[in-house]
Coordinates of C-alpha atoms in Angstrom, one line a residue:
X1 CA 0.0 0.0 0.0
X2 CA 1.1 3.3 -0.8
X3 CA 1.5 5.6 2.7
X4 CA 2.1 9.3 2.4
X5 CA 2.6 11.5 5.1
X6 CA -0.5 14.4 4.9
X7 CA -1.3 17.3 6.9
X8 CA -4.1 16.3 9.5
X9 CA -6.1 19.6 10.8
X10 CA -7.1 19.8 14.3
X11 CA -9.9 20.3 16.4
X12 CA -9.2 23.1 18.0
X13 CA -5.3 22.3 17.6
X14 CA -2.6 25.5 16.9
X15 CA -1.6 24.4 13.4
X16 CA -1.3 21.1 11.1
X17 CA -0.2 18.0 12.2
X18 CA 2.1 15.5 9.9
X19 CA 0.5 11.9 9.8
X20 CA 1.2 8.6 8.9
X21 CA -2.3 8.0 6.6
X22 CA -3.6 5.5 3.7
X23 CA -4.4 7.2 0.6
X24 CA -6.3 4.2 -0.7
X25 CA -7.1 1.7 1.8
X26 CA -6.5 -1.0 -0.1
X27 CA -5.7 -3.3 3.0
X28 CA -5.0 -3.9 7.0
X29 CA -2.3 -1.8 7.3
X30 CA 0.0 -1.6 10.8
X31 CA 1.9 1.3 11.8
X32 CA 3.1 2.5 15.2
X33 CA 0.5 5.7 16.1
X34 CA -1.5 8.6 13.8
X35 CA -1.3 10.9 17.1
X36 CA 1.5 13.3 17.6
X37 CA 1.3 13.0 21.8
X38 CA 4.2 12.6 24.1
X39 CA 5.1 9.5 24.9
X40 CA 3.3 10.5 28.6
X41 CA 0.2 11.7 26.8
X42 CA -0.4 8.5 24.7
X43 CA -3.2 6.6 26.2
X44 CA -2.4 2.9 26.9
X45 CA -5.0 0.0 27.4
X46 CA -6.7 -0.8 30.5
X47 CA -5.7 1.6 32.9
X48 CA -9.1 3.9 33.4
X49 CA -12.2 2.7 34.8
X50 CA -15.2 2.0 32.4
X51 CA -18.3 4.9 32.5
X52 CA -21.6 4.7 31.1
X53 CA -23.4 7.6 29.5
X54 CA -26.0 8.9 32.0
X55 CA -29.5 8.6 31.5
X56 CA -31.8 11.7 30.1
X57 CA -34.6 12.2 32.2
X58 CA -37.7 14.0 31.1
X59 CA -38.3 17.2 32.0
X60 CA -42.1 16.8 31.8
X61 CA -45.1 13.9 30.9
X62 CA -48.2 13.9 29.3
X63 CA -50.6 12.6 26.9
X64 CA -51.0 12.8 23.4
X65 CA -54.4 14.2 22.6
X66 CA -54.8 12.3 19.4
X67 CA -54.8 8.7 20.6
X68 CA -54.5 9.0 24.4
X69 CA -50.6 7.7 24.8
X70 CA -48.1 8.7 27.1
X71 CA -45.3 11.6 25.6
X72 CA -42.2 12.2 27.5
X73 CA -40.7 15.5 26.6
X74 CA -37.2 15.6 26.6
X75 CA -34.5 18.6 26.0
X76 CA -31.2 18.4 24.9
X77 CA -28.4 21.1 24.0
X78 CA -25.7 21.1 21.7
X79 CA -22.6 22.4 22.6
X80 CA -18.9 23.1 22.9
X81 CA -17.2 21.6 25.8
X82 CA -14.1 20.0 27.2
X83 CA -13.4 16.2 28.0
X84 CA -11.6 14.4 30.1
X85 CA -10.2 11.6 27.5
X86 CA -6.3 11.5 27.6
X87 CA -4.2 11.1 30.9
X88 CA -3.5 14.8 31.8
X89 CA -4.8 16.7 28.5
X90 CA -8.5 18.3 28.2
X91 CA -10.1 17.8 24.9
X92 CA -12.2 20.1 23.0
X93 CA -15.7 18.3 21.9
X94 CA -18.8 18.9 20.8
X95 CA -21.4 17.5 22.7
X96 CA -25.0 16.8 23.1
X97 CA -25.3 18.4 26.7
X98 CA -21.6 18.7 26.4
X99 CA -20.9 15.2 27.0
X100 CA -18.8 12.7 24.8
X101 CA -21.6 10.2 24.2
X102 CA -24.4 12.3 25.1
X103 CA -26.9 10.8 27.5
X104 CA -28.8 8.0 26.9
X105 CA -32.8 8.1 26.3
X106 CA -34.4 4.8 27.5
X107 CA -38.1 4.5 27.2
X108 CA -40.6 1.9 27.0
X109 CA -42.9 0.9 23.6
X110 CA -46.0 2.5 23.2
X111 CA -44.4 6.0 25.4
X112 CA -43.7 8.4 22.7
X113 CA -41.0 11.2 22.7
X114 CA -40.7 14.6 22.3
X115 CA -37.2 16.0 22.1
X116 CA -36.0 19.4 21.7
X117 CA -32.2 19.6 20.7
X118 CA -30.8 23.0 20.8
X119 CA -28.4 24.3 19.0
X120 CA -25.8 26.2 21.0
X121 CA -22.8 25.6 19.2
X122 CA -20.1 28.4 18.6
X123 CA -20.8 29.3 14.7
X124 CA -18.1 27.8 12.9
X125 CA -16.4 24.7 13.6
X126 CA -12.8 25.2 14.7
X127 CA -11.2 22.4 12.7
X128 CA -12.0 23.9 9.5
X129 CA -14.4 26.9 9.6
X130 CA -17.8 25.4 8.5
X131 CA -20.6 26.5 9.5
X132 CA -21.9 24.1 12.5
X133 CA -25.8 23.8 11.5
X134 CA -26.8 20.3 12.3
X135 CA -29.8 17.4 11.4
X136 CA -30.6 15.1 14.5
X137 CA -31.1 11.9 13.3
X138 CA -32.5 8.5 15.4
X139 CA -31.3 5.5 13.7
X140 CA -33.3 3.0 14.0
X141 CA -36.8 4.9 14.1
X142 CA -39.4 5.1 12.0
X143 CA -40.1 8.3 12.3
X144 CA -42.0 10.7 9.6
X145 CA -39.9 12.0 7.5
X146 CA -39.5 15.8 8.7
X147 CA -38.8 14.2 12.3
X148 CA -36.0 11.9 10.5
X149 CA -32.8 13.8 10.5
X150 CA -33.4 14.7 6.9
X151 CA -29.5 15.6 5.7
X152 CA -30.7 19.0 4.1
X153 CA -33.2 19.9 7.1
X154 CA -30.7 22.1 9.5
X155 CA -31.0 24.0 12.3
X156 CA -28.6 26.8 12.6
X157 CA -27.0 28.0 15.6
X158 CA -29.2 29.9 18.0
X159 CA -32.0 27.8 16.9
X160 CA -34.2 24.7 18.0
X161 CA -35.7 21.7 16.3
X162 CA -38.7 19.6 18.3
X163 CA -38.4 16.0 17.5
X164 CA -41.2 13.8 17.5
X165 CA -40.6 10.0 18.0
X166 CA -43.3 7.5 17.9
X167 CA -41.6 4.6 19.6
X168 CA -44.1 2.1 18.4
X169 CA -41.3 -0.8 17.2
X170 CA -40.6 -3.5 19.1
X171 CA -37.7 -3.0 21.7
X172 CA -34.2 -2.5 20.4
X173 CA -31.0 -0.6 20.3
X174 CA -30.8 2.9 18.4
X175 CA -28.9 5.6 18.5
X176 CA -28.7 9.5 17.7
X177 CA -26.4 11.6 16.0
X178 CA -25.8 14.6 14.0
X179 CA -27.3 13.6 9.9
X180 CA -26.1 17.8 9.2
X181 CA -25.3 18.0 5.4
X182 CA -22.3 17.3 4.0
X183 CA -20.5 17.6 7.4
X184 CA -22.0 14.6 9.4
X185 CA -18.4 12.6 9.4
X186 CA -16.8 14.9 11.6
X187 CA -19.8 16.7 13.4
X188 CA -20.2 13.1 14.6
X189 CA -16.6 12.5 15.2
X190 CA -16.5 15.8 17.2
X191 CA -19.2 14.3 19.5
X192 CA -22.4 14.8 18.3
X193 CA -23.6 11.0 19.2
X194 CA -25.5 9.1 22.2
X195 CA -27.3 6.0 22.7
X196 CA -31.3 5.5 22.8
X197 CA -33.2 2.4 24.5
X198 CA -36.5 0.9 23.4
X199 CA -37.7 -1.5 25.6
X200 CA -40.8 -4.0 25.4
X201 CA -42.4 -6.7 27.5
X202 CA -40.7 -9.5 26.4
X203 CA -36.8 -8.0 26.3
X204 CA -37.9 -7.4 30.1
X205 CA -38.6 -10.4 30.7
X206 CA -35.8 -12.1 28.6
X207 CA -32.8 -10.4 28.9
X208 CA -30.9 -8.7 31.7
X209 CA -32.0 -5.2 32.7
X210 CA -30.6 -2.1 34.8
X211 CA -26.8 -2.1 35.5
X212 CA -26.2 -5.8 33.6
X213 CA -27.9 -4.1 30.6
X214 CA -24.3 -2.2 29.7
X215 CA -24.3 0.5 26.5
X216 CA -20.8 0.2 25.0
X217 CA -20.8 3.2 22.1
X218 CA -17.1 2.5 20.4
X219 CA -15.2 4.9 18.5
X220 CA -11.8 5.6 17.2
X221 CA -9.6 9.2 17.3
X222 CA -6.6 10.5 16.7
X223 CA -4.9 13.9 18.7
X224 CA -2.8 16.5 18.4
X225 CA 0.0 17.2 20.7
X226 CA -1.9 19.5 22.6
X227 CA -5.2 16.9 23.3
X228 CA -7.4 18.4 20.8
X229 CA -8.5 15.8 18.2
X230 CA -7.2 14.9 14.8
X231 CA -8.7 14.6 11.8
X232 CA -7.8 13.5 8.4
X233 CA -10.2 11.5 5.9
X234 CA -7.9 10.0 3.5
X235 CA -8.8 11.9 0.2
X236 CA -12.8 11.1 1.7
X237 CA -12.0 7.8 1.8
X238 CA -12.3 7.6 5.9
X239 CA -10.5 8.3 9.3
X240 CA -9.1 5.8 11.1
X241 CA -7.7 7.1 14.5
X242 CA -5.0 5.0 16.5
X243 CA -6.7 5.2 19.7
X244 CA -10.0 3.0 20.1
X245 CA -12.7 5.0 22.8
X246 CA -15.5 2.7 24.4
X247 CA -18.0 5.5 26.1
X248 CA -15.4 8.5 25.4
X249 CA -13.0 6.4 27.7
X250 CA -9.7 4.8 26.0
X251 CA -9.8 1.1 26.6
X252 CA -11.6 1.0 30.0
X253 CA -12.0 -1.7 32.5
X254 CA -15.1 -3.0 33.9
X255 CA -15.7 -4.7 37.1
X256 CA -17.9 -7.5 36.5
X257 CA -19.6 -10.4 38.5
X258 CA -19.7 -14.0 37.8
X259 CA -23.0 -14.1 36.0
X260 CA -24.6 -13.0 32.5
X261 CA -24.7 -9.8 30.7
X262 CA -25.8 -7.9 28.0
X263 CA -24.2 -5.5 26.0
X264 CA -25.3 -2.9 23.6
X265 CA -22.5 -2.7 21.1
X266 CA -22.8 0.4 18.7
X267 CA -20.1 1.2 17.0
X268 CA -19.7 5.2 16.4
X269 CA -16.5 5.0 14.6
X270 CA -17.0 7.1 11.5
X271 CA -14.8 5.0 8.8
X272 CA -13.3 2.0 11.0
X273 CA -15.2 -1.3 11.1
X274 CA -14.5 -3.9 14.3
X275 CA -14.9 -7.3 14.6
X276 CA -14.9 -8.3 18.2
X277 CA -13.6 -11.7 19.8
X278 CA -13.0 -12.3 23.8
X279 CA -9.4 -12.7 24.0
X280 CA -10.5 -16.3 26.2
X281 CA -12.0 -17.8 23.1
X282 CA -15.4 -18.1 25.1
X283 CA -18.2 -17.0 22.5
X284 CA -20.2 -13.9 22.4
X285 CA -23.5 -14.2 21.9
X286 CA -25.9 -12.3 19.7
X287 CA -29.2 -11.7 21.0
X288 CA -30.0 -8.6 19.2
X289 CA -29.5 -6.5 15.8
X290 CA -30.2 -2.8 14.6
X291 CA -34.5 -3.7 14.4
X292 CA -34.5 -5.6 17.9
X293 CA -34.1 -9.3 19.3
X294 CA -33.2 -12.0 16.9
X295 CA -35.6 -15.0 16.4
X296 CA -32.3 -17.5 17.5
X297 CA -29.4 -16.5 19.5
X298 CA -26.2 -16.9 17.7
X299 CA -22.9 -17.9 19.6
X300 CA -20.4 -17.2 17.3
X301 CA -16.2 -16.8 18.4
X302 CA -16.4 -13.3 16.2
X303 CA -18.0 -11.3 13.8
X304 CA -17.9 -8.1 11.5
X305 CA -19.6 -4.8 13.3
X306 CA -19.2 -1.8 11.0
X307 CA -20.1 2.0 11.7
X308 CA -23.5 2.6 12.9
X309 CA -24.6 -1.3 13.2
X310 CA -25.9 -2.4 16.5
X311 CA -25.5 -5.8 18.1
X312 CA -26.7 -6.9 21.5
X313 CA -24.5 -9.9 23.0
X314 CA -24.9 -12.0 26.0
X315 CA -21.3 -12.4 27.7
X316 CA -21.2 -14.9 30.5
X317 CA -18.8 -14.5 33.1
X318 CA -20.0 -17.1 35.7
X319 CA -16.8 -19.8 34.8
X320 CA -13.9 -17.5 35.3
X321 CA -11.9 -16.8 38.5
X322 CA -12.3 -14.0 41.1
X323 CA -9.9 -11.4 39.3
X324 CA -9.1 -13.0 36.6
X325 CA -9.2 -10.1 33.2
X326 CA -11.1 -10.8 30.0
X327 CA -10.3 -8.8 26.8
X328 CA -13.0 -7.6 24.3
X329 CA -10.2 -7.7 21.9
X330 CA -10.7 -6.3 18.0
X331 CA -9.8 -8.8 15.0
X332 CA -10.2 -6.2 12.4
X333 CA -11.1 -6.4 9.4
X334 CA -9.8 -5.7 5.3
X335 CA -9.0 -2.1 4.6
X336 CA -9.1 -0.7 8.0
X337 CA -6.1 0.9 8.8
X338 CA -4.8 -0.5 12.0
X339 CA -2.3 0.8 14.7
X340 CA -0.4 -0.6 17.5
X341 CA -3.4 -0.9 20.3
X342 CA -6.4 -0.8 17.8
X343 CA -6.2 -4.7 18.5
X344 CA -8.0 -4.1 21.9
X345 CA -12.0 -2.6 22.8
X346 CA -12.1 -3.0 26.2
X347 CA -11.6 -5.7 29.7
X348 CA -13.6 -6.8 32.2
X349 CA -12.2 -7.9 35.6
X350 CA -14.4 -10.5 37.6
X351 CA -15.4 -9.5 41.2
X352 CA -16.2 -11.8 44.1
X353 CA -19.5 -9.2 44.6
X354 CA -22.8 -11.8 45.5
X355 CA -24.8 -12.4 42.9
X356 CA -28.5 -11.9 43.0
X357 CA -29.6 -15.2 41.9
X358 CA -33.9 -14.3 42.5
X359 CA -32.8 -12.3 39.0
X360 CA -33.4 -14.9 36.6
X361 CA -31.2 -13.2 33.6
X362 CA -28.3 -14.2 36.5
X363 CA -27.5 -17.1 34.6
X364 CA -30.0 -17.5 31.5
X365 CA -28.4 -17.6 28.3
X366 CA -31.8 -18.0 26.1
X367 CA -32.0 -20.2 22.5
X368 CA -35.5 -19.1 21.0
X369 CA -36.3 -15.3 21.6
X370 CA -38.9 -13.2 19.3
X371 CA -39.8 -13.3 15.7
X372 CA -40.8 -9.9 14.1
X373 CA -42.1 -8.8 11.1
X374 CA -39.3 -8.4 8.8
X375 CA -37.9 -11.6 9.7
X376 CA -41.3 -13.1 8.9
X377 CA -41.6 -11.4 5.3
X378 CA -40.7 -14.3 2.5
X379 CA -39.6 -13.5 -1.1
X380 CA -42.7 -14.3 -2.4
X381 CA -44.4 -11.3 -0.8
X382 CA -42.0 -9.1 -3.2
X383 CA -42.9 -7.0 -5.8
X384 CA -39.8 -5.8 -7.6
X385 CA -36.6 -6.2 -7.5
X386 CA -33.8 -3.2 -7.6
X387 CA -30.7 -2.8 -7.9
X388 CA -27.9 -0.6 -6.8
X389 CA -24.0 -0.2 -7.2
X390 CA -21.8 1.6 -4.7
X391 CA -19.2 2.7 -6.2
X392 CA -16.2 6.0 -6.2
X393 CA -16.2 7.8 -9.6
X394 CA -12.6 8.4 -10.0
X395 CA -13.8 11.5 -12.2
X396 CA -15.0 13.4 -10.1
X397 CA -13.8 11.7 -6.4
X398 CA -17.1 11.5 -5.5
X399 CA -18.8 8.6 -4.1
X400 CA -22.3 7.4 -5.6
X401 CA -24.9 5.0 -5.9
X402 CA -25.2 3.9 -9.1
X403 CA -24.7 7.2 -10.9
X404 CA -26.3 9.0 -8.0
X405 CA -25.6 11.3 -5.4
X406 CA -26.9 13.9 -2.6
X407 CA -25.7 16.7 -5.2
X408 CA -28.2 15.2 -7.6
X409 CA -30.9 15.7 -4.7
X410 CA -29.9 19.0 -4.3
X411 CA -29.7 20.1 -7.9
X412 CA -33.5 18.4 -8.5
X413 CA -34.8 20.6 -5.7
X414 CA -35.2 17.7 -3.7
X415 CA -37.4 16.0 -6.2
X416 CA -34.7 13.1 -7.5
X417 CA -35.6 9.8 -6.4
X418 CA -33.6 6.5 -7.3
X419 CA -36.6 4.1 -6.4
X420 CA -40.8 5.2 -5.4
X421 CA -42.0 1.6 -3.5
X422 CA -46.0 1.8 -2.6
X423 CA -47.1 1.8 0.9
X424 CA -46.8 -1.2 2.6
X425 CA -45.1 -3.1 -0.4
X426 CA -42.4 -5.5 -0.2
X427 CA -39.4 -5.4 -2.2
X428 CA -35.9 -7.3 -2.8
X429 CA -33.0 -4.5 -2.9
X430 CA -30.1 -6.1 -3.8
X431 CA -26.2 -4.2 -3.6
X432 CA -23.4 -4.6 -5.5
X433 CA -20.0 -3.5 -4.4
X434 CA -17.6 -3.8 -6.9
X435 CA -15.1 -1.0 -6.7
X436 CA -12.5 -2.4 -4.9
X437 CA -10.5 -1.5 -2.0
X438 CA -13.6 -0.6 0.8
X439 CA -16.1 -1.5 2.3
X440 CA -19.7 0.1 2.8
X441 CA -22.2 0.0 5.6
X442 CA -25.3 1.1 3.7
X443 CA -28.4 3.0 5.8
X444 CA -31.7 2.3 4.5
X445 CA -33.9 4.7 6.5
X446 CA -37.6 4.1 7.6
X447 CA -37.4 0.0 7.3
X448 CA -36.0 -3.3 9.3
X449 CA -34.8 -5.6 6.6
X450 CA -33.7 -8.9 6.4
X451 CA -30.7 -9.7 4.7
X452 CA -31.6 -13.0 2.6
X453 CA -27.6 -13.5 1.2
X454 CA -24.3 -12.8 0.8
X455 CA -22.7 -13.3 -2.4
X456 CA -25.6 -15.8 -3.0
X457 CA -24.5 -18.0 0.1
X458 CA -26.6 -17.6 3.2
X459 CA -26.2 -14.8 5.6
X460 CA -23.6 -15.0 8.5
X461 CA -25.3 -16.5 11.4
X462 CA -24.8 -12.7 13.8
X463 CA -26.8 -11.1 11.0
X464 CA -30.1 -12.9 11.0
X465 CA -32.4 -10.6 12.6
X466 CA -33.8 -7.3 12.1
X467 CA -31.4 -5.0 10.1
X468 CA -31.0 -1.2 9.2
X469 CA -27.3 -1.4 8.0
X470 CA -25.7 -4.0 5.7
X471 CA -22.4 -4.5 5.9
X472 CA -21.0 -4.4 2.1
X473 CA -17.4 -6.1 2.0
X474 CA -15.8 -5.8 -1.0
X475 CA -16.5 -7.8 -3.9
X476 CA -19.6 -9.0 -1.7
X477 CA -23.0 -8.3 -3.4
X478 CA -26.1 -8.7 -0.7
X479 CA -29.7 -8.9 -1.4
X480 CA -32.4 -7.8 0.8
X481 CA -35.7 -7.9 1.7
X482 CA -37.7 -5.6 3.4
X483 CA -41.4 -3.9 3.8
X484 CA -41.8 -0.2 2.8
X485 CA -44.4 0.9 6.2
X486 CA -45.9 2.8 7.9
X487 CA -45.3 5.9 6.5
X488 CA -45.5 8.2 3.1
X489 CA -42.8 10.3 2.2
X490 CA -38.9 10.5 1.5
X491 CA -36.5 9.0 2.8
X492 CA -32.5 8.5 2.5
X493 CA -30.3 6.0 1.7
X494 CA -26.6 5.9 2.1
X495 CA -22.9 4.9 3.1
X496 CA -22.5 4.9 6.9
X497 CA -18.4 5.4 6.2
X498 CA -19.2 9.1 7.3
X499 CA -16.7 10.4 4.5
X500 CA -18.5 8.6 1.8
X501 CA -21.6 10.0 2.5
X502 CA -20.4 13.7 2.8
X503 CA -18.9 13.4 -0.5
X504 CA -21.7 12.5 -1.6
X505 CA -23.1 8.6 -1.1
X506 CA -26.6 9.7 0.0
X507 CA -29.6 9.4 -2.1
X508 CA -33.4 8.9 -1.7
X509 CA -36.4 7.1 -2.1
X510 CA -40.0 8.1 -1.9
X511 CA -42.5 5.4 0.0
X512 CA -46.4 6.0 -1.5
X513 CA -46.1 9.4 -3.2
X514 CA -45.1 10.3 -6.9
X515 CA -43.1 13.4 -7.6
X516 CA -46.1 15.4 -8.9
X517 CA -48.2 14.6 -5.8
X518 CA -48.4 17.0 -2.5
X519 CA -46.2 15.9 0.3
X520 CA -47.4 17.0 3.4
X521 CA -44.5 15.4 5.5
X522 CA -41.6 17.1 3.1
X523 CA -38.8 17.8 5.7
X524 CA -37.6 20.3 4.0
X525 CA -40.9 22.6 5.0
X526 CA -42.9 20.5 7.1
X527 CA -41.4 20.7 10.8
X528 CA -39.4 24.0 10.5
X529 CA -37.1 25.0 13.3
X530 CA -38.2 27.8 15.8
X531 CA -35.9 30.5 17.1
X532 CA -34.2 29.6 20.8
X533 CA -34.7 32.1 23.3
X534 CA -35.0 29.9 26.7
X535 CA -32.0 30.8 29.3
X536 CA -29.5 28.4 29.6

């Protein structure tokens, strides 16, 4: 592989940085560091103590009006702040509530949400001057479409945008994060990203809950001598930082007791892909995907987790010794760029602390959990069949799919559509990557799908459940199946290696409408945001 040594701005940093960095990642690729910190500075594994985000409480209840279900009403501000991340140096962040994740919204089915996100952030972002207007976007929800993060629907500093989540879906693991146009890579690698928790009846009742019910949000970074953070996306081609963050924390320990728990696994990294293993050989368990619980649990040694997936696993720590160390270690995958402690996510150190054994998670370790809809849907339900390349036009160093792109969208006035499914249909969506040299998590927005293969073989046994991102390796080509409900409208589809989709793999679909018809959920005009004038 050819290696170059580029200019990496900083967040916040007092000039450019020189950094070891792939211009084509055309394979795993070892080197020593990316950041420029002292010797003293540099992080090293397993020497802080592991955090979770704090939960977001609602600053007020009600009821809906329309249909007589609980709202919670929930407020959070974006802003500049500083973090505690590195041994002795602050770092400058951006931050929902200041905080690197943001808090954590956990709800239960059937309680909607309203959430007002404030922007309070300086006007231009320090790195490289653009103008920090951002698009809050829940993965994972099917919200209408002006409540959806839309990439072209900002709010600008000084204002606020009300959210409104319906939390109908069945319980599962989403997150939210800054969707901002053109500038969602490294608004999200600045901070802008937190964890969001739906629970149901069933997950209650089958898997563990309250302090054994663990978010793990992982990302990567890279920093400047003074702390700030690094960034440099390889020609758009992605960031791959040399020091891996579980919950803002680099490689943290967790005290653990000898019994079972559960772990939401999203991985915020805006280019790198992971592919987790315990360092004991013990399996990890899979229990849940992006759309929720999986109809089988799945004990597999390893398995691919690229940017914005989610996967819940089961760990079970019962067999191992009082303080004996287990390592969440990180295989890696093809054409990340990997460093010397990249290898490594995070340990856990067993406790002699009494387990409550009237908890009957404590040691369940379940083999049949919940079918759902889109793992119920069969090919025969589908109604067309379309098809989509993802690809780099060397042209114009732009990255499409097919000969689309978000600048398309823009140019057509928001009218350009690559695909207009009916309400409620089904359809087989099948993507190709054949460019060579990266992979692609592709965001379909809106829908759960199942993957139904891989390259024409079945898919891997981690990824049979409910799905919102497909992992595309290269040369892989996956087909999938999926249900276009509940609502009208458009929605966007694109390439969750952040880079890729600021420059510009992002398109859209529209679900029961036709161009010439009047959209009354457009999000370019239908939920506009209001001017902020509260007191911080």
């Amino acid at each position: 592989m050819s290696i170059s040594r580029r200019q990496v701005l900083l967040i916040g940093g007092l000039g450019a940085l020189g950094a070891s960095a792939a211009m084509l990642p055309t394979g795993s690729v070892e080197a020593k560091s990316a950041s420029r910190l002292s010797d003293s500075e540099m992080p090293r594994p397993f020497q802080v103590p592991f955090v979770q985000a704090p939960v977001l409480e609602p600053y007020a209840t009600g009821m809906d009006p329309t249909d007589g279900l609980p709202v919670n009403y929930y407020r959070v501000t974006e802003k500049a702040a500083m973090a505690s991340i590195l041994p002795r140096l602050s770092t400058p962040i951006l931050g929902y509530n200041g905080l690197f994740p943001g808090p954590t919204i956990s709800l239960d089915q059937g309680t909607k949400a309203v959430v007002r996100v404030r922007n309070k952030l300086p006007a231009k972002h320090a790195l490289d001057g653009h103008g920090l207007s951002t698009s809050t976007h829940l993965h994972g929800s099917a919200s209408l479409p002006q409540y959806d993060g839309y990439a072209s629907d900002i709010t600008h500093p000084g204002f606020y945008k009300d959210y409104n989540y319906p939390n109908f879906q069945p319980a599962r693991t989403l997150w939210y994060h800054d969707h901002g146009v053109h500038f969602t890579a490294l608004n999200a690698y600045s901070g802008l990203a937190a964890q969001y928790h739906l629970h149901d009846p069933i997950e209650r009742q089958l898997l563990p809950q309250g302090r054994y019910d663990v978010a793990v949000t992982v990302s990567d970074a890279m920093f400047a001598a003074n702390g700030s953070l690094g960034y440099d996306d390889n020609s758009h081609s992605g960031l791959w930082g040399d020091v891996i963050l579980v919950n803002g924390k680099p490689w943290p320990v967790m005290k653990v007791q000898k019994r079972v728990y559960r772990f939401r696994i999203l991985n915020a990294s805006i280019s790198r892909s992971l592919r987790p293993a315990l360092n004991t050989g013990d399996p990890l368990v899979v229990v849940g995907t992006d759309g929720g619980l999986v109809p089988v649990a799945q004990s597999v040694a390893n398995y691919r987790h690229a940017g914005s997936e989610r996967y819940e696993v089961l760990i079970d720590f019962r067999k191992y010794k009082t303080g004996q160390r287990i390592e969440l270690r990180n295989l890696s995958n093809k054409n990340n760029v990997d460093y010397d402690y990249t290898n490594r996510i995070m340990a856990f150190d067993v406790t002699d602390e009494p387990v409550d054994t009237s908890d009957p998670t404590w040691n369940r370790i379940p083999t049949t959990l919940v079918g759902s809809e889109p793992m119920s849907l069969t090919t025969g339900q589908s109604v067309k069949t379309r098809r989509f390349r993802v690809k780099r036009n060397d042209t114009t160093n732009m990255w499409t799919i097919n000969e689309d792109s978000w600048q398309d969208v823009i140019a057509s006035g928001y009218k350009r559509v690559v695909a207009e499914p009916a309400l409620n249909s089904v359809e087989i969506w099948e993507i190709e990557n054949k460019s060579g040299g990266w992979f692609h998590p592709l965001h379909i927005h809106l829908v759960d799908f199942q993957i139904l293969s891989r390259n024409g073989r079945a898919p891997f046994a981690y990824e049979r459940g409910p799905k919102d991102v497909v992992y595309v390796g290269e040369d892989e080509t996956v087909r999938l199946l999926m249900k276009f409900t509940p609502h009208k409208g458009v929605y966007m589809m694109h390439c969750h290696n952040l880079p890729h989709e600021d420059h510009d793999m992002m398109v859209q679909f529209r679900v029961g409408l036709k161009q010439t018809d009047v959209d009354p959920y457009d999000p370019m005009t239908a939920a506009k945001a209001g001017w902020d004038d509260e007191k911080d």
